[in-house]
CSV table of N, CA and C in Angstrom, one decimal:
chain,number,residue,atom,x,y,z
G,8,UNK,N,15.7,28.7,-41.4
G,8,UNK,CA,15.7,28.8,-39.9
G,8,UNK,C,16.2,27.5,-39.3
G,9,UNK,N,17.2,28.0,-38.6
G,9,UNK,CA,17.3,26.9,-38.1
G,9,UNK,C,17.1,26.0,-36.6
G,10,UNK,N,17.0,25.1,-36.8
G,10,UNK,CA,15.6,24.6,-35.3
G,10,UNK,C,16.7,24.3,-34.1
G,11,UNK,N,17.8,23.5,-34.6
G,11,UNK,CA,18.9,23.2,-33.5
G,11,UNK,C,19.7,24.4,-32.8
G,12,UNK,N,19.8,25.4,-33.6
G,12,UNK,CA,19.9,26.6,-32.7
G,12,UNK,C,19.4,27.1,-31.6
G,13,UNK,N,20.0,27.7,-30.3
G,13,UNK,CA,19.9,27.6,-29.1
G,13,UNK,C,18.9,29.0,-28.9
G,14,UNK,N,19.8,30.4,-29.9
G,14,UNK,CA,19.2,31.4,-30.0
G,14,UNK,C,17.6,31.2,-30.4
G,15,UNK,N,17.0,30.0,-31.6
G,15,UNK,CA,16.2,30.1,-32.4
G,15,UNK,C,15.4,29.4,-31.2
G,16,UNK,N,15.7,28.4,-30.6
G,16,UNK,CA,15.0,27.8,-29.8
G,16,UNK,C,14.5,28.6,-28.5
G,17,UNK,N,15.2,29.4,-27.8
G,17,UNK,CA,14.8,30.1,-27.0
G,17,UNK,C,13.6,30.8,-27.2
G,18,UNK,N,13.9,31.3,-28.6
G,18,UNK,CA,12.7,32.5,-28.9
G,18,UNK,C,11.7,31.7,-29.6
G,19,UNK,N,11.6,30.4,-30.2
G,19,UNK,CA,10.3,29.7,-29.9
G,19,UNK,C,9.5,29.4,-28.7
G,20,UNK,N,10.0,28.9,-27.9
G,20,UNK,CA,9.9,28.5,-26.7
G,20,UNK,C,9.8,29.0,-25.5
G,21,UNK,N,10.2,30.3,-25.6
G,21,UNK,CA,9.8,31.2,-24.5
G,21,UNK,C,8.4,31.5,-23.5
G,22,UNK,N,8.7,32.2,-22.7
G,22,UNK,CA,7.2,32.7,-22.5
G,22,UNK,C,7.0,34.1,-22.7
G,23,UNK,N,8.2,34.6,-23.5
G,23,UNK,CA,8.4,36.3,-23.6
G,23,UNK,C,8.4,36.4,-25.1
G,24,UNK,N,7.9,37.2,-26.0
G,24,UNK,CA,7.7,37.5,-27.1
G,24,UNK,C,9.0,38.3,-28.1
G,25,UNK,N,8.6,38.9,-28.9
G,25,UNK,CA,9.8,39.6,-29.4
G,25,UNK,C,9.8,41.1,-28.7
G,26,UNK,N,8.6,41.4,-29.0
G,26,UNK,CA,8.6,42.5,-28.0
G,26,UNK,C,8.9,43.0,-27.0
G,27,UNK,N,9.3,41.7,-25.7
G,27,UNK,CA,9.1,41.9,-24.4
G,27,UNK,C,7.8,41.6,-23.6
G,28,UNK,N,7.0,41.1,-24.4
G,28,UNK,CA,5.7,41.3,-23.5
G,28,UNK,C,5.8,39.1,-22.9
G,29,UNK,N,4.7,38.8,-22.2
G,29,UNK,CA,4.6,37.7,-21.6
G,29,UNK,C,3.5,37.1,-22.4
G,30,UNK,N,3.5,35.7,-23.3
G,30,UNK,CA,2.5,35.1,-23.7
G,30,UNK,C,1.9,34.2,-23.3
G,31,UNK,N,2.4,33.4,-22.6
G,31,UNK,CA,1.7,32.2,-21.6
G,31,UNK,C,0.7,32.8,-21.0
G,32,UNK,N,0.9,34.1,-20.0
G,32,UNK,CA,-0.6,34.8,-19.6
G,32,UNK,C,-1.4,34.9,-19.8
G,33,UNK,N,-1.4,35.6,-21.2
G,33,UNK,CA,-2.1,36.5,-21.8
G,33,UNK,C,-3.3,35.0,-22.8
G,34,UNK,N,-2.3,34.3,-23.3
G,34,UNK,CA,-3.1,33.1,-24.1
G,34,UNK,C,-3.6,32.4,-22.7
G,35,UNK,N,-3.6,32.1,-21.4
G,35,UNK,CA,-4.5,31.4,-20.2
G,35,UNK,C,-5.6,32.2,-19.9
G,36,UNK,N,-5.2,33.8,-20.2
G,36,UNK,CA,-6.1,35.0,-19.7
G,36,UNK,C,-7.7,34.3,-20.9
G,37,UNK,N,-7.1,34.1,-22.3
G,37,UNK,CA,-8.3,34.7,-22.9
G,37,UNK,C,-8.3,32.8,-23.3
G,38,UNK,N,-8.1,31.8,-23.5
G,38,UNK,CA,-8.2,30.3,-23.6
G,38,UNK,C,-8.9,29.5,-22.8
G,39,UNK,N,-8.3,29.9,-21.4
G,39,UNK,CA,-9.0,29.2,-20.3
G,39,UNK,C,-10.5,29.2,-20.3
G,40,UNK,N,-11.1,30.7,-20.3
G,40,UNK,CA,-12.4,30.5,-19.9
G,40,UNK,C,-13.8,30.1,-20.9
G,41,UNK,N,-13.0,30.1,-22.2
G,41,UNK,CA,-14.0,29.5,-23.2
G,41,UNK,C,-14.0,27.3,-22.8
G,42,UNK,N,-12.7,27.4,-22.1
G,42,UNK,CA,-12.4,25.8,-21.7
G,42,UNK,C,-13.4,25.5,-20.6
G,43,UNK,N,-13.8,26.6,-19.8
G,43,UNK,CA,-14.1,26.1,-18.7
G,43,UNK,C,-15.7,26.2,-19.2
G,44,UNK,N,-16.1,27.1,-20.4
G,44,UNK,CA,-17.4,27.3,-20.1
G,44,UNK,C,-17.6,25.4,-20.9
G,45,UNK,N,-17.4,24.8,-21.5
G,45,UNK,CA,-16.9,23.4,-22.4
G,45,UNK,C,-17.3,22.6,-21.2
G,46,UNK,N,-15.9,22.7,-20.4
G,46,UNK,CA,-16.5,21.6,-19.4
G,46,UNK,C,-18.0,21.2,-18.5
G,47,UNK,N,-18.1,23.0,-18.3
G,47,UNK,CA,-19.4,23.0,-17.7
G,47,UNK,C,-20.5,22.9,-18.6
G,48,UNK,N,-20.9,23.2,-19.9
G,48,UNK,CA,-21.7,22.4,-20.7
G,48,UNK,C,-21.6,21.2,-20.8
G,49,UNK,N,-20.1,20.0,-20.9
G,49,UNK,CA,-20.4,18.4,-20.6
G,49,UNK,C,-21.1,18.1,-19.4
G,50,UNK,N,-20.6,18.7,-18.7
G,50,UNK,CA,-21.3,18.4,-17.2
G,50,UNK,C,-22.4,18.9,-17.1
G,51,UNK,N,-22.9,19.7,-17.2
G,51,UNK,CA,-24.0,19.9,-17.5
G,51,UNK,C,-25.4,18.9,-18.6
G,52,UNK,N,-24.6,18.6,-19.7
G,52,UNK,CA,-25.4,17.7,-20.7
G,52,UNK,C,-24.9,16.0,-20.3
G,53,UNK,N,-24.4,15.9,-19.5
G,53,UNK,CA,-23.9,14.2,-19.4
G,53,UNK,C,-24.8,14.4,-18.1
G,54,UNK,N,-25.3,14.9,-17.5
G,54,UNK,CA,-26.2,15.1,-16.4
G,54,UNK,C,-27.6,14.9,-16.7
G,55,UNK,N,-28.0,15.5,-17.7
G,55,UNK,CA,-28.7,15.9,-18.1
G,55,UNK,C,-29.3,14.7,-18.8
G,56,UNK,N,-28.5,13.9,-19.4
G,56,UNK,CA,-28.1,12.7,-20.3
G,56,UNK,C,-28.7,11.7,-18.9
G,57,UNK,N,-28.2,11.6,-18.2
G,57,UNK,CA,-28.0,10.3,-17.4
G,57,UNK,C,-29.4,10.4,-16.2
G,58,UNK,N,-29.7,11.4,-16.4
G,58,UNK,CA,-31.4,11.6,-15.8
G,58,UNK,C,-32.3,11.1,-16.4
G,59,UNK,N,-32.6,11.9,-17.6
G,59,UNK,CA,-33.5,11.0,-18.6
G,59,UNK,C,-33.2,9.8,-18.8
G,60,UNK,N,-32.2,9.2,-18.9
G,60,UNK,CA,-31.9,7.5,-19.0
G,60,UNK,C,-32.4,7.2,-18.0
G,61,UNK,N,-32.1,7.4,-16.6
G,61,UNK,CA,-32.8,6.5,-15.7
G,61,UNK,C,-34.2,6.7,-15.5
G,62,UNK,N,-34.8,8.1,-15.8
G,62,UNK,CA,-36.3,8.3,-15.5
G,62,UNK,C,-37.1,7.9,-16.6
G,63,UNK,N,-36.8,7.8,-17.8
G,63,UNK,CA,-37.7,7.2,-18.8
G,63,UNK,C,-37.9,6.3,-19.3
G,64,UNK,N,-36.5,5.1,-18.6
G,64,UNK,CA,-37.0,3.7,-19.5
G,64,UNK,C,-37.0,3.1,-18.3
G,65,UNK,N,-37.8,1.8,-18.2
G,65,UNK,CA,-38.2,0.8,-17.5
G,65,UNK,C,-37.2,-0.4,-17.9
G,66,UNK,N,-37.1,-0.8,-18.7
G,66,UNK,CA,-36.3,-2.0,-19.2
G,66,UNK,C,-34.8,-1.6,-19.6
G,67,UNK,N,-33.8,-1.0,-19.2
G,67,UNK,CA,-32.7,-1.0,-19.3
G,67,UNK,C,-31.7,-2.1,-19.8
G,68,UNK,N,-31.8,-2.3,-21.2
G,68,UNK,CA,-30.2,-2.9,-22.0
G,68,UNK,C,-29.5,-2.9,-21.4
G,69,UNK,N,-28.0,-3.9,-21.6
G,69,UNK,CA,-26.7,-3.6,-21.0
G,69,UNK,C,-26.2,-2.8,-21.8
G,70,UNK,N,-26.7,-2.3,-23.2
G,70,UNK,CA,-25.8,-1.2,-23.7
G,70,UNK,C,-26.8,0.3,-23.5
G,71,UNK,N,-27.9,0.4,-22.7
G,71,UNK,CA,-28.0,1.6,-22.3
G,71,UNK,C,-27.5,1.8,-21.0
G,72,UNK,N,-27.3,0.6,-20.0
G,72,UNK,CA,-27.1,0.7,-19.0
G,72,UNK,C,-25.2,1.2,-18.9
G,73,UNK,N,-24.9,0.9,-19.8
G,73,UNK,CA,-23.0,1.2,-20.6
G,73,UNK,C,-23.1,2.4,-20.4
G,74,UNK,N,-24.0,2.9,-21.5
G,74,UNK,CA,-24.0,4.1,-22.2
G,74,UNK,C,-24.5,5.5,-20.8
G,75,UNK,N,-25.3,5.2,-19.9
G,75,UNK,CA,-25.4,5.5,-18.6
G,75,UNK,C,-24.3,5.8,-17.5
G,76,UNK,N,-23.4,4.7,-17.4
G,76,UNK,CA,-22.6,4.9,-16.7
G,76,UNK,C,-21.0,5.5,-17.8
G,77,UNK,N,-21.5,5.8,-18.7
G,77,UNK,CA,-19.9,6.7,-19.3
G,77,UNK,C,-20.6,8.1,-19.5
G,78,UNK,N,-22.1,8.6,-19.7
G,78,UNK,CA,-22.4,9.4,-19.4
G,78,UNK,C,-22.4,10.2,-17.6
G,79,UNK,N,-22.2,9.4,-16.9
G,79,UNK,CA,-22.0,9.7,-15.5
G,79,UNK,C,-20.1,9.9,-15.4
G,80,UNK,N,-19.4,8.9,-15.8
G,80,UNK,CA,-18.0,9.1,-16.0
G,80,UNK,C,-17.4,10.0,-16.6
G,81,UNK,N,-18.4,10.2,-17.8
G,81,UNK,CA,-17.6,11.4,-18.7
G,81,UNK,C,-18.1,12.8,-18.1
G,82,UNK,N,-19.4,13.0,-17.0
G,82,UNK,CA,-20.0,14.1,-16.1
G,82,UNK,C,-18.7,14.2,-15.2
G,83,UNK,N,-17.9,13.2,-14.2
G,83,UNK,CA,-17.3,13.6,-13.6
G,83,UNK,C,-15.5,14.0,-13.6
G,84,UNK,N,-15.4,13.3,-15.0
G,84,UNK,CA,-14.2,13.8,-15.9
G,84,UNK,C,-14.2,14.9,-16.2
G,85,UNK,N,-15.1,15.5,-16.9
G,85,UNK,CA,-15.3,17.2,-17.2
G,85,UNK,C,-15.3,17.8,-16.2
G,86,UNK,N,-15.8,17.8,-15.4
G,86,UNK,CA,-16.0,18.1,-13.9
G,86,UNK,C,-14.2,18.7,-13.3
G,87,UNK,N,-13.7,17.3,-13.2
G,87,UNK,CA,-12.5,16.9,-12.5
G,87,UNK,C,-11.5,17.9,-13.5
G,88,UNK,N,-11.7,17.9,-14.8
G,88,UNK,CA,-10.7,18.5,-15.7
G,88,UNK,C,-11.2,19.8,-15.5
G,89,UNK,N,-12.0,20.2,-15.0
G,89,UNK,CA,-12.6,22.2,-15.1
G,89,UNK,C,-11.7,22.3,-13.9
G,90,UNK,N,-11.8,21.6,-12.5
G,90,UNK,CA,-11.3,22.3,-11.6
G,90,UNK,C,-10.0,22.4,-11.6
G,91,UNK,N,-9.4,20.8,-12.3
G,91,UNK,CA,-7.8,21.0,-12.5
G,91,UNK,C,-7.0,22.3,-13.4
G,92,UNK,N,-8.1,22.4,-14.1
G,92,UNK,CA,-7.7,23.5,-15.1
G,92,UNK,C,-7.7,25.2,-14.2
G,93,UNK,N,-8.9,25.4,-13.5
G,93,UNK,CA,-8.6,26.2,-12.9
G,93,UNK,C,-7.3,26.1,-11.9
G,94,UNK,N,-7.4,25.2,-10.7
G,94,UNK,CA,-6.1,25.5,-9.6
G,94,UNK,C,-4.7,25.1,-10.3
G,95,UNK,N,-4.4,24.2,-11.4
G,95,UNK,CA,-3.5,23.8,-12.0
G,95,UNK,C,-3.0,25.0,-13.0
G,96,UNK,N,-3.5,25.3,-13.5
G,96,UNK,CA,-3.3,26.2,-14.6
G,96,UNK,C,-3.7,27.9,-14.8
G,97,UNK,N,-5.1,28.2,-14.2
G,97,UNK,CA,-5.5,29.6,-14.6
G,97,UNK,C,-5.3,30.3,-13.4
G,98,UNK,N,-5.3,29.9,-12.1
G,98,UNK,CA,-4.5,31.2,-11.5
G,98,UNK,C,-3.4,30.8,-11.1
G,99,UNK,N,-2.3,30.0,-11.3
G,99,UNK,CA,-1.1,30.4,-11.2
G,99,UNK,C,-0.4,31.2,-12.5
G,100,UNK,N,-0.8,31.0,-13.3
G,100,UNK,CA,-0.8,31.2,-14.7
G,100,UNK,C,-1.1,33.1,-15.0
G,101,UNK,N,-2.2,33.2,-14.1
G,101,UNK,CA,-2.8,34.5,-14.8
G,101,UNK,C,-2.1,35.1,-13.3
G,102,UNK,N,-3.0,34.7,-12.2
G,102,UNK,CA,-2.6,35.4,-11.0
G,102,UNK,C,-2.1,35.4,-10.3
G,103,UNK,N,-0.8,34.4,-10.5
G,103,UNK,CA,0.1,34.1,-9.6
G,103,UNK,C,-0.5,33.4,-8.2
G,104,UNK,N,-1.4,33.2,-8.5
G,104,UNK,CA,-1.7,32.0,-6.8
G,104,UNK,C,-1.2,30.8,-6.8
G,105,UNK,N,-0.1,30.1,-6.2
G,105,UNK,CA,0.4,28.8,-6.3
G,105,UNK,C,-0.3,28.5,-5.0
G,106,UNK,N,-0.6,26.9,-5.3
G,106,UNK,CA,-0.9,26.2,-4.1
G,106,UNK,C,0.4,25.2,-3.8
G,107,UNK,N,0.2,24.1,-2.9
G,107,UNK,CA,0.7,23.2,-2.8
G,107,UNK,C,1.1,21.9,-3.7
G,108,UNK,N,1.9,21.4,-4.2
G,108,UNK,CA,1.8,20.6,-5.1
G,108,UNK,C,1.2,18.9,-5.0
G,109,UNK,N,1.4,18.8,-3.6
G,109,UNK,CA,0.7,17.4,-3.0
G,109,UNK,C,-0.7,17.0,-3.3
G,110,UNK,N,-1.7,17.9,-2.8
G,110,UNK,CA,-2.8,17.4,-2.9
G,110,UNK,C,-3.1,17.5,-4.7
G,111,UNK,N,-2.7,18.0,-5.2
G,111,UNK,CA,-3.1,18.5,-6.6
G,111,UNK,C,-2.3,17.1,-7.4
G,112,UNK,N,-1.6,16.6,-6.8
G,112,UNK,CA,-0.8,14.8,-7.3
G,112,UNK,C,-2.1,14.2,-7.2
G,113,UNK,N,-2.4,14.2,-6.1
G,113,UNK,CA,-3.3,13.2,-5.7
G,113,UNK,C,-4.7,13.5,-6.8
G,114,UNK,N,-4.7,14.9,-6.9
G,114,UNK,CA,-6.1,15.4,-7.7
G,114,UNK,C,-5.9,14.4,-9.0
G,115,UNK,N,-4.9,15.2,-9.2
G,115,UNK,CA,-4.4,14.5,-11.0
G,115,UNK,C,-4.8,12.8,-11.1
G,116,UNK,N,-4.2,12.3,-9.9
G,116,UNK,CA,-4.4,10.9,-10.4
G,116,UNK,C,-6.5,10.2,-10.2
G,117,UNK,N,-6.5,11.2,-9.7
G,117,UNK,CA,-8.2,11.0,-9.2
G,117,UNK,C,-8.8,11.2,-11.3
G,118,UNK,N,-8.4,12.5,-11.5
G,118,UNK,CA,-8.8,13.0,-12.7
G,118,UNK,C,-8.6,12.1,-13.9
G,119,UNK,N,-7.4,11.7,-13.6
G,119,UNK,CA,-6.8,10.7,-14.8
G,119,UNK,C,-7.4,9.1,-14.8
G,120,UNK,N,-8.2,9.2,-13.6
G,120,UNK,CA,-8.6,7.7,-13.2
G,120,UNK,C,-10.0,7.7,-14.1
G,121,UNK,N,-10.9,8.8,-14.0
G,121,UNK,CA,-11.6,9.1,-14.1
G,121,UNK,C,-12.1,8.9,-16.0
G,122,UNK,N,-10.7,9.4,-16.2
G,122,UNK,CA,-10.5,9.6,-18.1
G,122,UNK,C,-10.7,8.3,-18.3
G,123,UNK,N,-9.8,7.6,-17.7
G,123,UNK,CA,-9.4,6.2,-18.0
G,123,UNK,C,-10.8,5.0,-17.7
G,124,UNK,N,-11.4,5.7,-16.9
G,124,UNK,CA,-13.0,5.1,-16.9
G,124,UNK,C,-14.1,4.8,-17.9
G,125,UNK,N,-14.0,6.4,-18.3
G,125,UNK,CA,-14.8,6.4,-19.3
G,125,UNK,C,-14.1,6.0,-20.8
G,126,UNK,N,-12.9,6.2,-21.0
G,126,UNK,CA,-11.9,4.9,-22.2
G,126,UNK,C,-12.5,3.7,-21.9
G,127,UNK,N,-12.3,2.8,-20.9
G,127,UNK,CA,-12.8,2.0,-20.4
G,127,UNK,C,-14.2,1.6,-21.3
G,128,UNK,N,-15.3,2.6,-20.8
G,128,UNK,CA,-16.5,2.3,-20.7
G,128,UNK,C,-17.2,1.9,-22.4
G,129,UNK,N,-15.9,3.4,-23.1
G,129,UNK,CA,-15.9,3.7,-24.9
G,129,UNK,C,-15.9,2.1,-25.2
G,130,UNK,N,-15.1,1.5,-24.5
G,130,UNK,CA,-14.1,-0.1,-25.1
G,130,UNK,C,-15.1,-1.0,-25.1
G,131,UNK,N,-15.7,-1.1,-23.6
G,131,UNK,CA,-16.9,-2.0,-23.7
G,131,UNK,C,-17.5,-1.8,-24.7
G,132,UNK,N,-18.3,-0.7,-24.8
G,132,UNK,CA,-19.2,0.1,-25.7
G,132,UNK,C,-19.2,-1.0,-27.3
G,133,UNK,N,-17.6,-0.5,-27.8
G,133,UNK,CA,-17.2,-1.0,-29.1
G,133,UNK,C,-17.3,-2.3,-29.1
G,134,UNK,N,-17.1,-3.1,-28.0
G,134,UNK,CA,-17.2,-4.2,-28.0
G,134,UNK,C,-18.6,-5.0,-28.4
G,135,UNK,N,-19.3,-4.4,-27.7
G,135,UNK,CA,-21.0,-4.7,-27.4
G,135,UNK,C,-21.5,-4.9,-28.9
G,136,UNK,N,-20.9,-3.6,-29.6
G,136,UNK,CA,-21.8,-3.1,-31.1
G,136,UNK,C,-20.5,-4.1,-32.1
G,137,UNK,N,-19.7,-4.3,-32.0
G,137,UNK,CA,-18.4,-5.2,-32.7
G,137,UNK,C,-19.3,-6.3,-32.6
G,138,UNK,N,-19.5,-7.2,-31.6
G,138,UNK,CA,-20.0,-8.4,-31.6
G,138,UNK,C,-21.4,-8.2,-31.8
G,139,UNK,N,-22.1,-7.4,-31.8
G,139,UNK,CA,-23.7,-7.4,-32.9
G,139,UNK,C,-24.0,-7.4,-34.1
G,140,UNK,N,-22.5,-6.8,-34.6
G,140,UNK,CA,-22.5,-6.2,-36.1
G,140,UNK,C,-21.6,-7.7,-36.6
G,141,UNK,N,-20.7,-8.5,-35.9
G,141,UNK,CA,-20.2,-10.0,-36.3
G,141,UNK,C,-21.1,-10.9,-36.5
G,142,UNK,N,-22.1,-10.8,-35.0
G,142,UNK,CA,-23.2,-12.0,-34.9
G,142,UNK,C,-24.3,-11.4,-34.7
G,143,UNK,N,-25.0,-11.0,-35.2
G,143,UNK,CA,-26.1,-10.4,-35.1
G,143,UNK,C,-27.5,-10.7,-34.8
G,144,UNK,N,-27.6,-12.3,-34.9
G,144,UNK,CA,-28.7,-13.4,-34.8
G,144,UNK,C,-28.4,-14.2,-33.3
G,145,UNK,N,-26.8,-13.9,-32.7
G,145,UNK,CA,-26.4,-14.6,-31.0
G,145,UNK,C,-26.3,-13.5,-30.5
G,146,UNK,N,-26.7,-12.2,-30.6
G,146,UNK,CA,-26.7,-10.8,-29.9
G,146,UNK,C,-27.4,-11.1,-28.6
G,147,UNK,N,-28.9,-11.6,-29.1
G,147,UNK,CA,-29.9,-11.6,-28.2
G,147,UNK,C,-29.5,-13.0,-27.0
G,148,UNK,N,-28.6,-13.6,-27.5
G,148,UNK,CA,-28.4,-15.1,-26.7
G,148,UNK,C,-27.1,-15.1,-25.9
G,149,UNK,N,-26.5,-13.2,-25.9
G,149,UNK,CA,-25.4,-12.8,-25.6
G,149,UNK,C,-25.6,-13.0,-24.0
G,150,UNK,N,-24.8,-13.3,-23.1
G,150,UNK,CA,-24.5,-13.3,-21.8
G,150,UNK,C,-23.5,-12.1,-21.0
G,151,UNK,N,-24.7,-11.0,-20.7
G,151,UNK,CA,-24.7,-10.0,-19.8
G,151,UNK,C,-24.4,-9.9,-18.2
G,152,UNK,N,-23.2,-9.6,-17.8
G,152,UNK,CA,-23.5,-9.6,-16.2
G,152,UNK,C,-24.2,-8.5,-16.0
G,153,UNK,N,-25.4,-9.0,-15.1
G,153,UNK,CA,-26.1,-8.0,-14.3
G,153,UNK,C,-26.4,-8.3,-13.1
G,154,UNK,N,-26.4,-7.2,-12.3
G,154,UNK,CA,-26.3,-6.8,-10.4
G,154,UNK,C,-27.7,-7.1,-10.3
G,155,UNK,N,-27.5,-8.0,-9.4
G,155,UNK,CA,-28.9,-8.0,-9.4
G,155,UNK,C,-29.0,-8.0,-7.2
G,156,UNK,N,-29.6,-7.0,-7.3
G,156,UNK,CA,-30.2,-5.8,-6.0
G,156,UNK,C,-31.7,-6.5,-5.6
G,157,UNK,N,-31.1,-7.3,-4.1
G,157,UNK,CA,-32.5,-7.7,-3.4
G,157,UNK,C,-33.3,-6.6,-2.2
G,158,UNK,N,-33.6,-6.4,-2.5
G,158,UNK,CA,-34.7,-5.5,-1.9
G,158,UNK,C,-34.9,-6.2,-0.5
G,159,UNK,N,-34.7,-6.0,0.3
G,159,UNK,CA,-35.0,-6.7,1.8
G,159,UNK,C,-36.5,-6.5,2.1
G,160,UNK,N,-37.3,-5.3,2.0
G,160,UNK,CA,-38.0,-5.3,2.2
G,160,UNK,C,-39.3,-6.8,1.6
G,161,UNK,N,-38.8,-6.7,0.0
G,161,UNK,CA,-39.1,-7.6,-0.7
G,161,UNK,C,-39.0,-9.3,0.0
G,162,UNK,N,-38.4,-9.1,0.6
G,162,UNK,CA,-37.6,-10.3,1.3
G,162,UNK,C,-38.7,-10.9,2.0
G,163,UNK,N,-38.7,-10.0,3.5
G,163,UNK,CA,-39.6,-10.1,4.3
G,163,UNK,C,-41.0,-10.2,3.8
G,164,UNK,N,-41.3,-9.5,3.1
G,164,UNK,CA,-42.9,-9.7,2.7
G,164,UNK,C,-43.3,-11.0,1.9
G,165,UNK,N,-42.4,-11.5,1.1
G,165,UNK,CA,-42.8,-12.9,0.3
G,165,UNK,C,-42.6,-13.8,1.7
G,166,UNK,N,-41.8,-13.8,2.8
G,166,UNK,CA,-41.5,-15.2,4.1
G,166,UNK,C,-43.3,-14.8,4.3
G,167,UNK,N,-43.2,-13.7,4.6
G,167,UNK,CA,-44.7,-13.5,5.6
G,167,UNK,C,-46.1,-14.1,4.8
């Protein structure tokens, strides 16, 4: 077979079969919604994830506090990829509803920011466990930035 062929290439590449029929559809018809039920189980379980982290521990690590915020990132990544996938892909795809292509730029780069967050957050992550597993005895003598949140109310009551 040959691949540089224009005939061979077309009929790889198509979106029409040998038969005549249309395959791009039909594979969005029956692909998509096992995709979407995916995303909505991450979002669902990184939710789910990021609840119990804040409601059950008291003393928060900087690597559970990590591991928190890429479970919240990777909730709104799935999220952002379910919907792209529906207006981007499953009804123009299945049902011919196009939208406008502008706001959906703007979606993508929201979405893609989003990925790149929780990459981000993986990196820290490896980092944290890289330098425990190097130095394992300066882990604890490691220097963490943490936010540290004054309470105003707090404020006023120690002046008084």
């Amino acid at each position: 077979m040959d691949y540089c062929d224009n005939n061979t290439r077309t009929a790889l590449f198509s979106n029409i079969n040998l038969k005549g029929a249309e395959i791009a559809p039909t594979l969005y018809k029956y692909l998509c919604p096992p995709l979407f039920f995916i995303c909505f189980i991450s979002l669902v379980l990184n939710k789910i994830l990021f609840v119990i982290g804040h409601l059950k521990t008291r003393n928060k690590s900087p690597v559970l506090l990590l591991s928190l915020n890429l479970a919240s990132t990777d909730a709104l990544a799935s999220l952002l990829s379910g919907i792209g996938l529906v207006f981007n892909s499953y009804l123009p795809m299945v049902y011919d509803i196009h939208f406008d292509r502008c706001p959906f730029l703007a979606f993508e780069i929201t979405r893609m920011s989003a990925m790149i967050a929780s990459v981000l957050h993986l990196l820290a992550l490896a980092f944290i466990h890289y330098k425990g597993i190097t130095k394992p005895l300066h882990y604890s003598q490691m220097h963490f930035c943490r936010l540290r949140v004054f309470n105003l109310r707090e404020q006023v009551v120690k002046e008084q």
